[in-house]
Coordinates of C-alpha atoms and ligand atoms in Angstrom, one line a residue:
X366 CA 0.0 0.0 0.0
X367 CA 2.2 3.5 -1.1
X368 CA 1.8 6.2 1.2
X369 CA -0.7 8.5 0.9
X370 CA 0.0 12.3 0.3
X371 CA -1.5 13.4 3.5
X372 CA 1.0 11.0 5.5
X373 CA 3.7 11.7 3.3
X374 CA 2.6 15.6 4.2
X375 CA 2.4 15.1 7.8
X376 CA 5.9 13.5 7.7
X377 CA 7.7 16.5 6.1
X378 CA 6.7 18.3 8.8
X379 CA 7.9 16.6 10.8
X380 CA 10.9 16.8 9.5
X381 CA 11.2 13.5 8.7
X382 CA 13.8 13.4 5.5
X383 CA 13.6 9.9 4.5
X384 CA 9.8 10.6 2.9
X385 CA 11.8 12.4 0.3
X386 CA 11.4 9.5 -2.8
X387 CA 7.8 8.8 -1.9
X388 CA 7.5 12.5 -2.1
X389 CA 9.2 12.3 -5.7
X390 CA 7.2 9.2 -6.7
X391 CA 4.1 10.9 -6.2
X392 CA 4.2 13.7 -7.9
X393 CA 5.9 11.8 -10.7
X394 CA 2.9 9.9 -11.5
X395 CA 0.4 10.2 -13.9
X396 CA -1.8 8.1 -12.6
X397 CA -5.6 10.0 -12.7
X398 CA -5.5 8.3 -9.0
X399 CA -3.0 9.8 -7.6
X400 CA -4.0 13.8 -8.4
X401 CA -6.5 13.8 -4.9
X402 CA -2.8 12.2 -3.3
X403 CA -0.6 15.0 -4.7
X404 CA -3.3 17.6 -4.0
X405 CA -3.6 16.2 -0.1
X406 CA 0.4 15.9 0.2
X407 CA 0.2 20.0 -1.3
X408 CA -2.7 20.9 1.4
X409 CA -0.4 19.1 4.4
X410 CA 2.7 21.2 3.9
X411 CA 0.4 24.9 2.7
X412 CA 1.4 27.3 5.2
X413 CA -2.2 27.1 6.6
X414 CA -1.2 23.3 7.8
X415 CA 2.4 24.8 9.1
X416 CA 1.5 27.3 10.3
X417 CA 3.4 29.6 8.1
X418 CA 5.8 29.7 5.4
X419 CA 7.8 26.5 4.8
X420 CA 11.2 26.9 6.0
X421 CA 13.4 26.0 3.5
X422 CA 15.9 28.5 1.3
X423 CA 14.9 27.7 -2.4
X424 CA 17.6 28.6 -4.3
X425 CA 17.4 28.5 -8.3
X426 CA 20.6 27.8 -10.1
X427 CA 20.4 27.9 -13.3
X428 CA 22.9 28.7 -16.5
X429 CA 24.1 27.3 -20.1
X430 CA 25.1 23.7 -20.6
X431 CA 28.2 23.1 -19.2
X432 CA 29.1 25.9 -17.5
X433 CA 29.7 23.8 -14.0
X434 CA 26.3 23.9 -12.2
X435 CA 26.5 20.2 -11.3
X436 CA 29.8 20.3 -10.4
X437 CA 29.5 23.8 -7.9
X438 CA 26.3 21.7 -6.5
X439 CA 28.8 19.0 -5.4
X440 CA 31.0 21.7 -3.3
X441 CA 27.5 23.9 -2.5
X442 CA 25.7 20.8 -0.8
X443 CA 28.8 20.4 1.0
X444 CA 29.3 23.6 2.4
X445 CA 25.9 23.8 2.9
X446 CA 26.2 20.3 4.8
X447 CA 29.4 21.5 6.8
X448 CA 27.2 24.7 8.3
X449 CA 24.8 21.6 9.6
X450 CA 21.8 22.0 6.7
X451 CA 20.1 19.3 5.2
X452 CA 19.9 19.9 1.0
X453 CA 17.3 18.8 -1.4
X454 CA 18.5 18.6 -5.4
X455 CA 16.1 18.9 -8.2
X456 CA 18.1 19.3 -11.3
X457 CA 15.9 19.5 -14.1
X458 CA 16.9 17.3 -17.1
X459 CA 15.6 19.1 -20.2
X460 CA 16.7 16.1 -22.8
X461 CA 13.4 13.9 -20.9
X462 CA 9.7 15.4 -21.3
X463 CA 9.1 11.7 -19.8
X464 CA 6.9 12.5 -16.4
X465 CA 8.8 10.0 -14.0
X466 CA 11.4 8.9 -16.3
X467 CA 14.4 11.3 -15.5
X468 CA 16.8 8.7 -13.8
X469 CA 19.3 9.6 -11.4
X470 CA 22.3 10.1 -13.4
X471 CA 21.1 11.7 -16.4
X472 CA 21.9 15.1 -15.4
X473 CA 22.6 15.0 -11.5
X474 CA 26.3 14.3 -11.7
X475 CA 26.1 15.9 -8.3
X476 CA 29.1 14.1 -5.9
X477 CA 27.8 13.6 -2.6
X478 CA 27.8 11.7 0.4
X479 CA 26.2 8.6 0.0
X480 CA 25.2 7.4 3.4
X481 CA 24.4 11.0 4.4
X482 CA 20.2 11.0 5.0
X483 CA 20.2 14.7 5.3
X484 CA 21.4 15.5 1.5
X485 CA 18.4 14.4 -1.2
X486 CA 19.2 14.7 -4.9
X487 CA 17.2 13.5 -7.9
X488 CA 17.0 14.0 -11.8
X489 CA 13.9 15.2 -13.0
X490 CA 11.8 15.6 -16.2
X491 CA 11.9 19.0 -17.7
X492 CA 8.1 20.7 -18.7
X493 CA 8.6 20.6 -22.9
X494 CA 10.6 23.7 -23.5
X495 CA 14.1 24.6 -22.6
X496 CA 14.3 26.4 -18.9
X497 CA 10.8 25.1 -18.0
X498 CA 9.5 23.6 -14.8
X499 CA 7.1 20.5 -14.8
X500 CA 4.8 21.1 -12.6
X501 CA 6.2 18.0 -11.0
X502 CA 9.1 20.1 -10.3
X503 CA 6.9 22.9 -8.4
X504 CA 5.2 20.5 -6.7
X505 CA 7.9 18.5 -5.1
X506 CA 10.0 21.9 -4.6
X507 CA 6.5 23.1 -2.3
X508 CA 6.6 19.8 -0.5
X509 CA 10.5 19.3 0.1
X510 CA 10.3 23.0 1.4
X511 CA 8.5 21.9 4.3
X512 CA 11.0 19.3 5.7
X513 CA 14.7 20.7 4.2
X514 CA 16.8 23.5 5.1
X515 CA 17.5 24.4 1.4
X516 CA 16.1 22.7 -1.7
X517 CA 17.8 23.5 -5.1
X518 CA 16.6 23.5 -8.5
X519 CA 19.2 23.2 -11.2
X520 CA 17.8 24.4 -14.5
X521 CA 19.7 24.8 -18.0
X522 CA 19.3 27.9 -20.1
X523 CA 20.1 31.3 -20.8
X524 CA 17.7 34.4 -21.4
X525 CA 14.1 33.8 -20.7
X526 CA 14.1 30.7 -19.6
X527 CA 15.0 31.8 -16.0
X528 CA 12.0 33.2 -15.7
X529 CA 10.0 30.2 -14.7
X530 CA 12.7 29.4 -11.7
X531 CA 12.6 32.6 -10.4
X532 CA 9.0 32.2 -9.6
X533 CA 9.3 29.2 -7.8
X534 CA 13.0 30.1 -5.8
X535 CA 13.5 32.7 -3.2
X536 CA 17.0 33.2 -4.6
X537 CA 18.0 33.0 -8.2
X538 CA 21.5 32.5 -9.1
X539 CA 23.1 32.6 -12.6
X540 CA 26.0 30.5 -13.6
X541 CA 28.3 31.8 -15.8
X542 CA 31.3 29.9 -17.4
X543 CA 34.4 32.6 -18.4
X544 CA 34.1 34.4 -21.7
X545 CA 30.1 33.3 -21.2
X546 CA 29.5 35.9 -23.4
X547 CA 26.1 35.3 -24.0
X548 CA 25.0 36.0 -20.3
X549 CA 26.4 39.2 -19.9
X550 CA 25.1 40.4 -23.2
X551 CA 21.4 39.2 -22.5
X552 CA 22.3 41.2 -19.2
X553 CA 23.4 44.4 -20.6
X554 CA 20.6 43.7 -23.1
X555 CA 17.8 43.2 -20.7
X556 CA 16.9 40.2 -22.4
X557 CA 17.8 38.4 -19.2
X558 CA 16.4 39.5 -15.3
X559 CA 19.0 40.5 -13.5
X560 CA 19.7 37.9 -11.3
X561 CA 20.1 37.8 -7.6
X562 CA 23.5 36.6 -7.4
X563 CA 26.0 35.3 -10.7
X564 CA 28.3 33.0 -10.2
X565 CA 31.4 32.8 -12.4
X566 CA 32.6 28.9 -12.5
X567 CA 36.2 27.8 -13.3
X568 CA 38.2 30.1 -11.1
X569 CA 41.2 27.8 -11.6
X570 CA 41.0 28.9 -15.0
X571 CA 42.9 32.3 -14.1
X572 CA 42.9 36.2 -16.0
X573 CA 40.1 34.8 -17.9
X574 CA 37.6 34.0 -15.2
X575 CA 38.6 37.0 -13.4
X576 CA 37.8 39.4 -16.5
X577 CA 34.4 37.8 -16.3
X578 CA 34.0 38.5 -13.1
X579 CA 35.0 42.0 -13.8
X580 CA 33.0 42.7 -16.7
X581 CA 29.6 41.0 -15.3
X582 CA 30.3 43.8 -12.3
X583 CA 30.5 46.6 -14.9
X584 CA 27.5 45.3 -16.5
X585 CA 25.8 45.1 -13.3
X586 CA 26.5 48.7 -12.1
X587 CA 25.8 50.2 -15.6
X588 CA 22.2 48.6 -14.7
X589 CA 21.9 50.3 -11.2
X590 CA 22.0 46.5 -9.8
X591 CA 23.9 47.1 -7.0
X592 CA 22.8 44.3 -4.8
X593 CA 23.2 41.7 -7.3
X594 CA 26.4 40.2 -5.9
X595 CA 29.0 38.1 -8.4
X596 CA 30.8 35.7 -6.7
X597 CA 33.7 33.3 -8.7
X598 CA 33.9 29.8 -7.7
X599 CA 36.6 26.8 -8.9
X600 CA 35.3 23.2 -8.5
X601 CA 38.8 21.5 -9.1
X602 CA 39.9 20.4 -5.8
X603 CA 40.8 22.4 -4.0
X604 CA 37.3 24.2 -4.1
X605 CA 37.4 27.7 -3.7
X606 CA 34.9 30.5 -3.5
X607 CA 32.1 28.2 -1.7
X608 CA 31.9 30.4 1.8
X609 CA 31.8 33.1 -0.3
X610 CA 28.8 31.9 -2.2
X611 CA 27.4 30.3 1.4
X612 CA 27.3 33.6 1.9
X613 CA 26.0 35.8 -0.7
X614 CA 22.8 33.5 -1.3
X615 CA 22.1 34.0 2.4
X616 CA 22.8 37.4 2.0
X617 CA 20.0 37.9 -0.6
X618 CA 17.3 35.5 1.6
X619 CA 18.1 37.8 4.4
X620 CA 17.1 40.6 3.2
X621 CA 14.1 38.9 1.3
X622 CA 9.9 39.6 2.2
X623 CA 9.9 35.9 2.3
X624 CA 6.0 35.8 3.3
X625 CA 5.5 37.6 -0.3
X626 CA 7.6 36.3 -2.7
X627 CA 6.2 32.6 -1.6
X628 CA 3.0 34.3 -2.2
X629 CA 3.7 35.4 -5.8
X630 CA 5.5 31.8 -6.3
X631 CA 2.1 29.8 -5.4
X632 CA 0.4 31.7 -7.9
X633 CA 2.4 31.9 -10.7
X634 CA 2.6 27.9 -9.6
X635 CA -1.3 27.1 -10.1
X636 CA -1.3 29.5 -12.9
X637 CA 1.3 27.4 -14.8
X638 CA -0.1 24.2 -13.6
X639 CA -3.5 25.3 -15.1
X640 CA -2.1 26.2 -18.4
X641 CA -0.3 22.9 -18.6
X642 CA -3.4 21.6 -17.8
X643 CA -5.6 23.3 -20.3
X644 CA -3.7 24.8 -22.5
X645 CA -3.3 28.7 -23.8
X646 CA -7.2 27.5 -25.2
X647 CA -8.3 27.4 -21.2
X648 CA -6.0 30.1 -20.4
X649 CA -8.1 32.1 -23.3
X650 CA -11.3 30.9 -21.6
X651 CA -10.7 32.5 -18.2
X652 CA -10.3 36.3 -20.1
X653 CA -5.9 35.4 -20.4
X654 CA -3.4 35.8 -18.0
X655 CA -4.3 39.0 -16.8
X656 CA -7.5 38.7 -15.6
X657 CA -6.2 35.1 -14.5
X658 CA -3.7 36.8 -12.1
X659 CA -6.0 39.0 -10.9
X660 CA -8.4 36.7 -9.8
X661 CA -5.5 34.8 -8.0
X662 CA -4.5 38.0 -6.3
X663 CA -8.2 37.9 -4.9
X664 CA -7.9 34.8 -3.0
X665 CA -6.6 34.1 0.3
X666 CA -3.0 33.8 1.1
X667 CA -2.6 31.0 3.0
X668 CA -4.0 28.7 0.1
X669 CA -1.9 26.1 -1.0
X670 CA -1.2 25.5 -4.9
X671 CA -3.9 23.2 -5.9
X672 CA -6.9 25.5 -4.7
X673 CA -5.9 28.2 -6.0
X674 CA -5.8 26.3 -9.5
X675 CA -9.3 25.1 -8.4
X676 CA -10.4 28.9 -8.2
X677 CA -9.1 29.3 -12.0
X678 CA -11.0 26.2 -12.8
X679 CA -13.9 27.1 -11.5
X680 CA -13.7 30.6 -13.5
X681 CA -13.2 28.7 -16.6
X682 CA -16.7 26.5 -15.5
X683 CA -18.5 29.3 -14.4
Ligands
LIG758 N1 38.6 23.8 -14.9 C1 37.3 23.6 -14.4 N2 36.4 22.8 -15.0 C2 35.2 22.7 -14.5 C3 34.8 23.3 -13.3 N3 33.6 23.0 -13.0 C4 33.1 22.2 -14.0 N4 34.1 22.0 -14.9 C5 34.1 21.2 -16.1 O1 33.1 21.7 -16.9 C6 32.3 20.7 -17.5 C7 30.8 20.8 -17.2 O2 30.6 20.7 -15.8 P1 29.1 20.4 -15.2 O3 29.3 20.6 -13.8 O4 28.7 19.1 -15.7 O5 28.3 21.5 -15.9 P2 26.7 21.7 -15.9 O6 26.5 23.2 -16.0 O7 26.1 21.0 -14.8 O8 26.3 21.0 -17.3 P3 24.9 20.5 -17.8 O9 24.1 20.0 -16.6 O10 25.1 19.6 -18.9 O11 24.2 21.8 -18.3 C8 32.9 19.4 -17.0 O12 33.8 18.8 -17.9 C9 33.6 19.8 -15.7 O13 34.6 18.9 -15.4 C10 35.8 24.2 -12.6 O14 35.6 24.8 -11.5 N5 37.0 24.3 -13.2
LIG759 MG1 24.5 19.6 -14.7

């Protein structure tokens, strides 16, 4: 008998870690039975059931293929794991629109710890298009939040494609590899958000890396972005530049209206979960995405991502 969402709910808040791939298995299925599960496991970790927001730093990291995001996450988790926090890893595979498919491996070439129970790391589907989230993704991200200190989502893409992290995470973070030149021109061009910290891989690399660094800071000011720290990082042993990055990412949540932006991220969550649903044709049916935000902005805070999809779907029967 697999565990149901609201025990699988009750458990992450209790903190209890090892619900983790039950939590992942759920959300991965398709199965038409399993939608009341996922919706129950969402209602048992909504800030009304815990009593507030869920504790967890989500942190978006996210950046062009091969510019080191797997291999910082190996040194991040670490860090993160020598400061006494427990760390969730969803990296996003976007070669596998299969729901449930993504196996460990694909993408999360993520060295860790084995036998460590506190560090959770898994390899999932991406949504169809390059930088997006399956709603799988948002889901599990909401639950792990209850029971993890930080959960990560590692994304590939450049440009726009941040866009549908950033309204999940807390805290974005860009990776960059030296001589990226395409992130800092979508910067300067304001093609891309400006993120809420970049980080420029391969340190080790020398003049080069540091240049980046330099320019992305030119770039930044030139913007007014003066709290966008850029921190540089080298995953060739020995790391370098984690504490530093520890650091700025904390940085950023501390000085974040966490209460709102999770407010924003459940809607824009059950706004995107409705349009994978139904379509641009449903979003069309409910007057388009303005009039679908607004209505979302009418309902209560505290509701968890499901109802608040309910309330669009009602609109749409209505
Ligand atoms: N010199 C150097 N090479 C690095 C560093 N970090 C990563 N690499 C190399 O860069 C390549 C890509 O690293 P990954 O960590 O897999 O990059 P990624 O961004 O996760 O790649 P995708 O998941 O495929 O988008 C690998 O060959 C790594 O060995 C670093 O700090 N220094
Ligand atoms: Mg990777």
């Amino acid at each position: 008998m697999p565990a149901t969402g609201e025990d699988l709910g009750r458990r992450l808040r209790e903190g209890d870690l090892s619900a983790a791939p039950a939590v992942l298995n759920l959300v991965e299925s398709r199965a038409p039975a399993h939608r009341d599960e996922i919706d129950a496991l969402l209602r048992a970790v909504s800030p009304a059931a815990l009593g507030g927001e869920a504790r967890a730093h989500l942190v978006g990291v996210t950046g062009p293929p091969g510019s080191g995001k797997s291999s910082l996450l190996s040194h991040l988790v670490a860090a993160w794991r020598a400061r006494e926090r427990s760390a969730a890893v969803l990296a996003v595979d976007p070669s596998s629109k299969r729901s449930g498919g993504a196996l460990l491996g694909d993408r999360a070439r993520i060295l860790v710890d084995p036998r460590d129970e506190q560090v959770f790391i898994r390899s999932m589907a991406a949504g169809g298009r390059l930088g997006g989230l399956a709603p799988a993704t948002r889901a599990a991200a909401h639950a792990l939040a209850a029971a993890f200190d930080v959960v990560v989502i590692e994304t590939v893409g450049v440009g726009q494609s941040e866009t549908e992290v950033a309204e999940v995470a807390d805290t974005v973070a860009v990776v960059v590899q030296p001589a990226g030149g395409d992130v800092l021109q979508f910067l300067k061009s304001g093609i891309m958000e400006i993120p809420d910290v970049l980080v420029v891989t391969k340190a080790d690399l020398g003049p080069v890396a540091l240049r980046s660094r330099r320019d992305l800071n030119a770039a930044l000011r030139s913007l007014g972005a003066t709290e966008t720290k850029v921190v540089a990082v080298s995953s060739l042993s020995p790391p370098a530049g984690f504490d530093e990055l520890v650091a700025a990412l904390d940085e950023h949540r501390g000085r974040l209206d966490v209460a709102a932006r999770r407010l924003a991220a459940r809607r824009a969550s059950a706004l995107a979960d409705f349009v994978a649903e139904h379509g641009e044709r449903g979003l069309r049916a409910i007057g388009g995405r303005r009039s679908a935000l607004k209505l979302l902005g009418e309902q209560d805070a505290a509701l968890d991502v499901p109802a608040l999809q309910r309330a669009l779907e009602a609109r749409a029967a209505a």
